[in-house]
Short mmCIF file of C-alpha atoms in Angstrom, two decimals:
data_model
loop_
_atom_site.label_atom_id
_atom_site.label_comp_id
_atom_site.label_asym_id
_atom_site.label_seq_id
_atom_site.Cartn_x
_atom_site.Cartn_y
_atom_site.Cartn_z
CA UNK D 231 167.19 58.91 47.27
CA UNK D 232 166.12 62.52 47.46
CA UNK D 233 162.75 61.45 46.04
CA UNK D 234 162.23 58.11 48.92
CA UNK D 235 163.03 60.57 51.30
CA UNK D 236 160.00 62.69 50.22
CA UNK D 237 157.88 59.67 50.08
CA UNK D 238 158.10 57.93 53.68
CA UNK D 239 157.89 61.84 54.98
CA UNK D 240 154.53 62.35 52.88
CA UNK D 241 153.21 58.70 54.24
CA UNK D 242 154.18 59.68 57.97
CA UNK D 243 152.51 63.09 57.69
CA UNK D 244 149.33 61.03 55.98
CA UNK D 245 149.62 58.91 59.35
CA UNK D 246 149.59 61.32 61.59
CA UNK D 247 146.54 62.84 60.02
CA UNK D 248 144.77 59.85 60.26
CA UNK D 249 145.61 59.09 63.49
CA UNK D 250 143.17 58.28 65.85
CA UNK D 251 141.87 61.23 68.60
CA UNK D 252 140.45 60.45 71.57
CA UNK D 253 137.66 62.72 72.43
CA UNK D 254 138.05 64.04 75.90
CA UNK D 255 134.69 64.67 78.25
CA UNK D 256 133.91 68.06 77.37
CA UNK D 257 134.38 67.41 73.38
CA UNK D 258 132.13 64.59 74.03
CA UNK D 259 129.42 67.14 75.35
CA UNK D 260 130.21 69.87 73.06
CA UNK D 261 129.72 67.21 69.93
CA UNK D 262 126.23 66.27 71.33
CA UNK D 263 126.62 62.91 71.01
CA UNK D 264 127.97 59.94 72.35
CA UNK D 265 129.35 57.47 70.22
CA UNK D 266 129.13 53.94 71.60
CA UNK D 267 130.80 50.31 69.97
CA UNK D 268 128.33 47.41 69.95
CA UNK D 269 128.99 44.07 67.80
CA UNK D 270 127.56 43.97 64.83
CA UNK D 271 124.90 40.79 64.06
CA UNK D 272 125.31 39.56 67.83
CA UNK D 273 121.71 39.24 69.03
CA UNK D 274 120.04 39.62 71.40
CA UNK D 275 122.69 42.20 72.50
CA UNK D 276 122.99 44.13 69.88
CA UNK D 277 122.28 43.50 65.55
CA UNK D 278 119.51 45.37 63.11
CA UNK D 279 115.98 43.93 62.52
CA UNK D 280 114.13 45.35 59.40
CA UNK D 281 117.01 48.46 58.96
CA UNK D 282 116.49 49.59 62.70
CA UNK D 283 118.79 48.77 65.45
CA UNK D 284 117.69 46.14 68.28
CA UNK D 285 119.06 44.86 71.21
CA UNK D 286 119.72 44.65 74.93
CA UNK D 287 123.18 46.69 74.30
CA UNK D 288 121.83 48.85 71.92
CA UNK D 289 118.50 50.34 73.89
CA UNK D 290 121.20 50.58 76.92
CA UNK D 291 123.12 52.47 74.79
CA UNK D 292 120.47 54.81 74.23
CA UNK D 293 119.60 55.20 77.73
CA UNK D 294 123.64 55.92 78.94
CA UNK D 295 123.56 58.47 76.29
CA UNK D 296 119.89 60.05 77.54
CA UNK D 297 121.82 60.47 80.77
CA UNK D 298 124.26 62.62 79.88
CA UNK D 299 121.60 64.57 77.32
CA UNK D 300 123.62 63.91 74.48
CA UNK D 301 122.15 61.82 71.06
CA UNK D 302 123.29 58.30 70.07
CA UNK D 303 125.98 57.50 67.58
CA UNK D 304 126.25 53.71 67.18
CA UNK D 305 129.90 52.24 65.99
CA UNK D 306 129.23 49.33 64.47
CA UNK D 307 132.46 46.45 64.91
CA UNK D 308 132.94 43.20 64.16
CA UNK D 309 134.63 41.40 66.95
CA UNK D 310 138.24 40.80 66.26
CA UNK D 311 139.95 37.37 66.94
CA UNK D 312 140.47 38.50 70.47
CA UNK D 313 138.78 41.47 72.65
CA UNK D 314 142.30 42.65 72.66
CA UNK D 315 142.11 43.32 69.44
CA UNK D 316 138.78 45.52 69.54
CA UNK D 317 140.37 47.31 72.50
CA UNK D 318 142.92 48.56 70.34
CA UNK D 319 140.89 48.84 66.90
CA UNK D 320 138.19 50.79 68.62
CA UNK D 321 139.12 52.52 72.08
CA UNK D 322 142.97 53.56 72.04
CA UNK D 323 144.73 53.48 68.63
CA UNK D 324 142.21 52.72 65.89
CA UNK D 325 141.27 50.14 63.15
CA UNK D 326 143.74 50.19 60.02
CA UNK D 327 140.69 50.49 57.71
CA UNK D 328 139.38 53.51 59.57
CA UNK D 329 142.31 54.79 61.63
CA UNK D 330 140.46 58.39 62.71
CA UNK D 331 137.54 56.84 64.02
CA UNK D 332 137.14 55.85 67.92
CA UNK D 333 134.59 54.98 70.21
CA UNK D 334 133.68 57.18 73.41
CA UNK D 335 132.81 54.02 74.95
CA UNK D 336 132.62 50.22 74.34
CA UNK D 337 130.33 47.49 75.40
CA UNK D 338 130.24 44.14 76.09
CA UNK D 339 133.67 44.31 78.06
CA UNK D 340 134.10 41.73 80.64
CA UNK D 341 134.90 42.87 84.21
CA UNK D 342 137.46 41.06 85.39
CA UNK D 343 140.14 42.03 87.18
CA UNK D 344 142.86 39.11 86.14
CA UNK D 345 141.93 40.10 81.99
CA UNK D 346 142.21 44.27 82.80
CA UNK D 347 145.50 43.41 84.42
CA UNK D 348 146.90 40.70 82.30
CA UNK D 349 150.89 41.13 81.23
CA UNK D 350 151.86 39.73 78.21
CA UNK D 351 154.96 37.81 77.91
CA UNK D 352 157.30 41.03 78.24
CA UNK D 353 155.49 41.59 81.79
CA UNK D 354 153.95 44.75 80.37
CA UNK D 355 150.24 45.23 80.80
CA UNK D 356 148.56 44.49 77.71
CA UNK D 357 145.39 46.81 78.74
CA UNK D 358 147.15 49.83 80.29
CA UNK D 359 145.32 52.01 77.64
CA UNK D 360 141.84 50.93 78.74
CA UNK D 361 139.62 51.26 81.96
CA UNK D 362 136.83 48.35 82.46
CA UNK D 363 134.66 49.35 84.72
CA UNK D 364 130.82 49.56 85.43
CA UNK D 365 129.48 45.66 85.16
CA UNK D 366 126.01 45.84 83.93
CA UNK D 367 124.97 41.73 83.47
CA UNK D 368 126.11 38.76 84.96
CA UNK D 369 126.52 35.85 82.16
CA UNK D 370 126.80 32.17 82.28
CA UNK D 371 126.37 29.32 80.10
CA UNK D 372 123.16 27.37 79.76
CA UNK D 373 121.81 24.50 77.86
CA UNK D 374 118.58 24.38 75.73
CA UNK D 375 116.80 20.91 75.17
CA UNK D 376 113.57 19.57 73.16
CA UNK D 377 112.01 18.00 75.96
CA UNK D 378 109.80 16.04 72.86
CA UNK D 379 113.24 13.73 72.53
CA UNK D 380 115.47 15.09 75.62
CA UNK D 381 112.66 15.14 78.32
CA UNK D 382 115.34 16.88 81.31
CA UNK D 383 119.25 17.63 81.95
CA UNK D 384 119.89 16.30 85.33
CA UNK D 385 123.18 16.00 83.86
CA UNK D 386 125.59 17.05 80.78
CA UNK D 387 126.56 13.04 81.27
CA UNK D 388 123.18 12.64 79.22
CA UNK D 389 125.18 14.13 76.28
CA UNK D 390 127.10 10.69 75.95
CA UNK D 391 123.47 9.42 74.75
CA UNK D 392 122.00 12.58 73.08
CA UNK D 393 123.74 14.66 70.38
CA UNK D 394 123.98 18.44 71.19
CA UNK D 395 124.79 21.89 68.90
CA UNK D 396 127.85 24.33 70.18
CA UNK D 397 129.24 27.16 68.23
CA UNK D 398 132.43 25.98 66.75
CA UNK D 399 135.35 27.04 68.45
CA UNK D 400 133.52 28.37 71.60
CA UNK D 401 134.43 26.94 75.43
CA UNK D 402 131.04 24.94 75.19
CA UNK D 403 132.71 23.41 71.97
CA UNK D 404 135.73 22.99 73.78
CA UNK D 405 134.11 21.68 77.22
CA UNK D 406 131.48 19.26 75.12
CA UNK D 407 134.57 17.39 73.44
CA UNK D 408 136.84 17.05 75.86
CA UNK D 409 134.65 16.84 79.51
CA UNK D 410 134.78 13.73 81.30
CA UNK D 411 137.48 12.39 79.29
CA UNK D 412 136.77 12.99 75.79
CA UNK D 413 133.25 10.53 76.27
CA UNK D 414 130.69 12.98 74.49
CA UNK D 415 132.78 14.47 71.49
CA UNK D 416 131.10 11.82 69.09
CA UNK D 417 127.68 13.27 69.96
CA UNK D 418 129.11 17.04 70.29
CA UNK D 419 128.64 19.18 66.52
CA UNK D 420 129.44 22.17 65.62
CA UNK D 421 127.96 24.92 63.99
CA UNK D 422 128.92 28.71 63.04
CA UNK D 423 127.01 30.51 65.91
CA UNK D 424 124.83 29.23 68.45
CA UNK D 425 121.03 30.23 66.49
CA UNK D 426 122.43 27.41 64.05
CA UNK D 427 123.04 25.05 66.50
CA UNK D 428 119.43 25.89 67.58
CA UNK D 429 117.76 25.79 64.30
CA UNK D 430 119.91 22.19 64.04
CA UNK D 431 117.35 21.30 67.28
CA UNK D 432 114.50 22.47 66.08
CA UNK D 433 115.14 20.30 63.09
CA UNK D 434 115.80 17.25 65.00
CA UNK D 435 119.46 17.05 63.51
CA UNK D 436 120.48 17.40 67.68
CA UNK D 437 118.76 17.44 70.75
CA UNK D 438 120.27 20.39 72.69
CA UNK D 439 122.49 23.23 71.98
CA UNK D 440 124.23 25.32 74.38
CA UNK D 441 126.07 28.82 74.64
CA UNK D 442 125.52 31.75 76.38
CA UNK D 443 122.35 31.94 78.87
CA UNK D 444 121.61 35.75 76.93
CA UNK D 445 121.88 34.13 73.86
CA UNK D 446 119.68 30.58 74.82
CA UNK D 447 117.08 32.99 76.32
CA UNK D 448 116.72 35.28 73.13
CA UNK D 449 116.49 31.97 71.17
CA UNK D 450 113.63 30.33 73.14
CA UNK D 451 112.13 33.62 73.23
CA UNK D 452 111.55 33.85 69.88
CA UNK D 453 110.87 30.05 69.31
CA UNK D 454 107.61 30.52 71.00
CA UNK D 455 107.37 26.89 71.48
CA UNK D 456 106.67 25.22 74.79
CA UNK D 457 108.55 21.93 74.10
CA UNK D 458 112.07 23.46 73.89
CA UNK D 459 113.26 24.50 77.70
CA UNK D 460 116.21 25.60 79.38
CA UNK D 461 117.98 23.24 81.51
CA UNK D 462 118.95 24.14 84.92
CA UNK D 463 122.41 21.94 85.49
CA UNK D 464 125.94 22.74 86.08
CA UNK D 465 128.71 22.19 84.35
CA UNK D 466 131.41 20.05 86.17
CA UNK D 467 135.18 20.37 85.74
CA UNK D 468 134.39 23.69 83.26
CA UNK D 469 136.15 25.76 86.00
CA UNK D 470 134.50 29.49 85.36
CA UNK D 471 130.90 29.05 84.89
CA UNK D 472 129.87 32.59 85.40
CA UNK D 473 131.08 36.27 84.88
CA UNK D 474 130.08 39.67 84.69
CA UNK D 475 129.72 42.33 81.73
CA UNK D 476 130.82 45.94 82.11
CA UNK D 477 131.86 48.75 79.69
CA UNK D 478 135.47 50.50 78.77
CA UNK D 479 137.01 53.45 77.90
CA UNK D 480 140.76 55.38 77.38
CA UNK D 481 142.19 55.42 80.37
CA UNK D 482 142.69 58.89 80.13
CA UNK D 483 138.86 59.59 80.08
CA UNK D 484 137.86 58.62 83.24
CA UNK D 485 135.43 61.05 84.05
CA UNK D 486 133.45 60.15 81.22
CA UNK D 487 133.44 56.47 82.74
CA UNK D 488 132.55 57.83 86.41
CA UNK D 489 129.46 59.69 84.60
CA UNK D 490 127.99 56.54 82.41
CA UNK D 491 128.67 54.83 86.09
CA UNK D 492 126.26 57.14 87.46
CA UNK D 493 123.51 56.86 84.57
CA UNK D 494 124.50 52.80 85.24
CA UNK D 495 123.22 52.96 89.25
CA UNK D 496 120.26 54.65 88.39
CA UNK D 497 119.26 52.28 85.43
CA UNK D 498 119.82 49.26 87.72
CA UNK D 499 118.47 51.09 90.94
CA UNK D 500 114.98 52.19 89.06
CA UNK D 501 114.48 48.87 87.62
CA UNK D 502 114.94 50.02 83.73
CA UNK D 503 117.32 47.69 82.91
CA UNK D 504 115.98 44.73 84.05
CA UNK D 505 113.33 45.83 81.89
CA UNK D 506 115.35 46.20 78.84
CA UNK D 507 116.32 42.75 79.25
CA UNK D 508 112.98 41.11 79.58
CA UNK D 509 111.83 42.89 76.40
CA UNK D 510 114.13 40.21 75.00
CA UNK D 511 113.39 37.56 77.16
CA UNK D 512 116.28 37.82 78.87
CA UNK D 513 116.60 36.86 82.80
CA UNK D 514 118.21 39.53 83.87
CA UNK D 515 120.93 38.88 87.16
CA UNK D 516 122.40 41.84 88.90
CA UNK D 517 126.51 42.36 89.18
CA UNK D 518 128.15 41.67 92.79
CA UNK D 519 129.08 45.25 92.46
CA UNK D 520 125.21 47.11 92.22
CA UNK D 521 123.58 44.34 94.46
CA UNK D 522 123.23 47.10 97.43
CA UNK D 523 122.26 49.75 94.89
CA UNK D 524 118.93 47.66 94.41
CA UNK D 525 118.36 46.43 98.27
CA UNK D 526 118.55 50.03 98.32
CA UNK D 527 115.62 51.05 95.66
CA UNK D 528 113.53 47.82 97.61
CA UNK D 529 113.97 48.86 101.11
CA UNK D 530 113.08 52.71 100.11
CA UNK D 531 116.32 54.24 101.08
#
């Protein structure tokens, strides 16, 4: 017994060494870098290209951290089965594999007040340990067609005739199956991430594919061909067709989140990010919340 005891108090003490630290502000700036989470393999937002990091996420990263004068340190994660998850894995307790490490900051967070303040079924918040804030894109879905057998979209109806790629288990997979009773699920497949599905149309195997309009745009982009197009349709009885993408952080470091806001306003302000994104191809929409900051930078004020 005497022995067990010794045991659990030796695996405690090994937890609590391996417990995760946030770093507060000043650490941050004493460490002389800023370590920032981006997804792993997720172009165009953020994934490695010839051993060198690429992406819209990844050059902003770069650019928050030149605002602060600190260096870069990328944390690489793979998204979880829920952004719950990598809330808690990389931002306020830490990932069982690698307990002691955390990000400073974490992007690709969507900024939405319902998810930040979501209960779970206890009533308790199930975010309280994070602060969303600073939106820096606006996403929505969008559909890609080869116009050589699709010609135009003037409606997803024309996906009870043609056959169209979604990633599986995505809301276009879920939407495509079930929209307008279930009538285009025959022609609906599924692949494991939407550049299959878009390889599958430039194979012929399907006609269209669609997913995210940052991912559809980075896709065409680097097609290069003139024949495949994006479609400019909406999507009826989807419900939420657009949203916006911000950043998080511990809740207790908020004043590093009210300085990356300020390095935000001036990217979006000075035109720089916009930039960013049409090095990718990207359209790039402003966030509801930083539309004044660039009527602003137009009118000269």
């Amino acid at each position: 017994m005497r022995l067990l005891i010794l045991v659990l108090c030796s695996l405690l003490t090994l937890g609590q060494v391996a417990q995760a630290q946030v770093r507060p502000f000043d650490d941050i700036v004493a460490s002389g870098a800023l370590r920032v989470a981006v997804y792993e393999n997720f172009p165009p937002y953020s994934f490695q290209q010839d051993g060198q990091p690429r992406g819209v996420d990844v050059e902003l990263a770069q650019k928050l951290a030149d605002s602060q004068g600190l260096k870069l340190e990328l944390l690489w994660i793979a998204a979880g089965e829920k952004l719950d998850d990598d809330l808690r894995n990389f931002i306020w307790k830490g990932h069982y594999l690698r307990p002691e490490v955390l990000a400073d900051v974490m992007l690709r967070v969507p900024y939405d007040r319902n998810y930040a303040f979501k209960r779970n079924e206890l009533g308790e918040l199930v975010n309280e340990r994070v602060v969303m804030f600073a939106p820096y894109q606006r996403e929505c879905w969008q559909v890609a067609h080869d116009t050589r057998r699709l010609k135009e979209v003037p409606s997803v109806a024309v996906f009870g005739y043609h056959p169209i790629g979604v990633e599986l288990e995505s809301v276009p997979s879920f939407y495509m199956s079930s929209v307008f009773g279930g009538r285009m699920s025959r022609n609906t497949r599924h692949y494991p991430s939407p550049p299959q599905a878009f390889a599958a149309m430039r194979e012929g195997k399907v006609d269209a594919v669609m997913a995210m309009r940052g991912e559809i745009d980075w896709l065409l982009h680097e097609a290069h061909d003139p024949q495949l197009k994006a479609a400019a349709n909406a999507y009826p009885e989807m419900g939420r067709q657009q949203w916006d993408i911000g950043m998080a952080v511990h809740e207790s470091n908020r004043q590093l989140a009210y300085a990356l806001e300020g390095g935000l306003e001036e990217l979006i302000g000075s035109g720089e990010l916009a930039a960013i994104y049409a090095r990718y191809g990207l359209r790039y929409e402003v966030p509801e919340l930083y539309e004044g900051e660039v009527q602003a930078q137009t009118h000269g004020e």
